[in-house]
Amino acid sequence: MNSVLKSAKALTGTASRSSLLRRGYSSDSVPDRKVTILGAAGGIGQPLSLLMKLNPLLSNLALYDIANTPGVAADVSHINTGSEVSGYVGDEQLGKALEGSDIVIIPAGVPRKPGMTRDDLFNINAGIVKGLCQAIAKYCPHALVNMISNPVNSTVPIAAEVFKKAGTYDEKRLFGVTSLDVVRARTFYAGKANVPVAGVNIPVVGGHAGVTILPLFSQANPKANLSDEEIVALTKRTQDGGTEVVEAKAGKGSATLSMAYAGALFADACLKGLNGVPDVVECTFVQSNVTELPFFASKVRLGKNGVEEILGLGPLSDFEKQGLENMKSELKSSIEKGITFANK
Ligand SMILES: NC(=O)C1=CN([C@@H]2O[C@H](COP(=O)(O)OP(=O)(O)OC[C@H]3O[C@@H](n4cnc5c(N)ncnc54)[C@H](O)[C@@H]3O)[C@@H](O)[C@H]2O)C=CC1
Ligand SMILES: O=C([O-])CC(=O)C(=O)O
């Protein structure tokens, strides 16, 4: 079974913690794990909370937002899976939400409306992310941080700078969540290639905005005989996937359900890595030397300490080589914008 299918099975709650133990995991391999979601009452936060409640690898789910978390937590807590759910609201409860956390997932911040770029969210979301990361540095400095809030190309560098200032930065523990780009690339490719989507895998590298999103269809598995025009169109659709949803929602926000799914898959991969499951590989935006840029998304092997190994890009087609060059100036300036903001 491929990792997506396995994860999907875990996400549907078909495995309980006790059934994992019965299936041969020792109790050591399913240790207690606390996951905190910051922004848990939002469009992404609510379905993400639901999906994490279905994951048998966690024992404690802490839901934090500036408003409305008690209701979300009460609702999710009635689901008869093993983890305990607690809700926290407002600044004064943020520390308790974070204390003891193994993974902090951050979908806090405003989403796009039609006509906006992800960078247009910077002015509001940069400050939100900075404040939340200061609290992470104080209350759970060793947690893995899964950054969903946009613009990811800048919010991840902001988080890194905040952690550096606090003396807690560990580049192995900070991730920009780009899994939705992979989820989209798989779906769009399977449709075009007419192959079952469950078996499809495609690396998506670079960043998480427009041309910085680079799906490597030349490395798609299974292979399909698509024309150059079809690859160009699939690439553009993957790059514009977020905008497609923003426009369809017509002012009511951006991707929430598919993002919750992608965020839950990535958190599940992080939990598996922490628990010592071998060969857990996901694309994610991390501190990197795969290119000359200080942060870059590529395939990463996840392990007990977070990033275990950053994998290279592999062979690129000429079209992908060009795409890589085309993204660099935008990605560089988004990273620098984040670093400058954090050090203001
Ligand atoms: N990385 C990715 O692939 C994707 C990222 N996103 C981004 O995720 C973010 C959230 O999107 P939605 O859930 O749709 O927005 P939303 O507005 O529905 O929810 C955001 C939540 O964050 C909360 N929030 C605001 N300030 C906070 C703070 N200081 N502490 C804790 N919570 C706070 C709000 O109260 C709200 O409940 C946006 O920035 C969006 O652009 C969205 C889709 C995909
Ligand atoms: O497009 C947006 O604003 C939200 C997002 O990051 C995505 O859906 O990929």
Coordinates of C-alpha atoms and ligand atoms in Angstrom, one line a residue, residues 112 118 121 150 180-181 184 208 241-243 246 254-255, ligand 2:
R112 CA -7.1 35.5 0.2
R118 CA -0.6 35.4 -1.2
L121 CA -1.6 38.7 3.2
N150 CA 0.5 32.3 4.0
L180 CA -1.5 20.7 -1.0
D181 CA 0.6 21.3 -4.1
R184 CA -3.2 18.9 -6.5
H208 CA 4.2 27.9 -2.3
G241 CA -4.7 25.7 -7.9
G242 CA -5.1 28.0 -4.9
T243 CA -6.4 30.8 -7.1
V246 CA -10.2 31.5 -4.3
S254 CA -9.5 30.0 0.0
A255 CA -8.9 26.2 0.1
Ligands
LIG2 O1 -4.3 30.2 -2.6 C1 -4.4 30.5 -1.4 O2 -4.5 31.7 -1.0 C2 -4.4 29.4 -0.4 C3 -3.3 28.5 -0.7 O3 -2.2 28.7 -0.4 C4 -3.6 27.4 -1.6 O4 -4.8 27.0 -1.8 O5 -2.7 26.8 -2.1

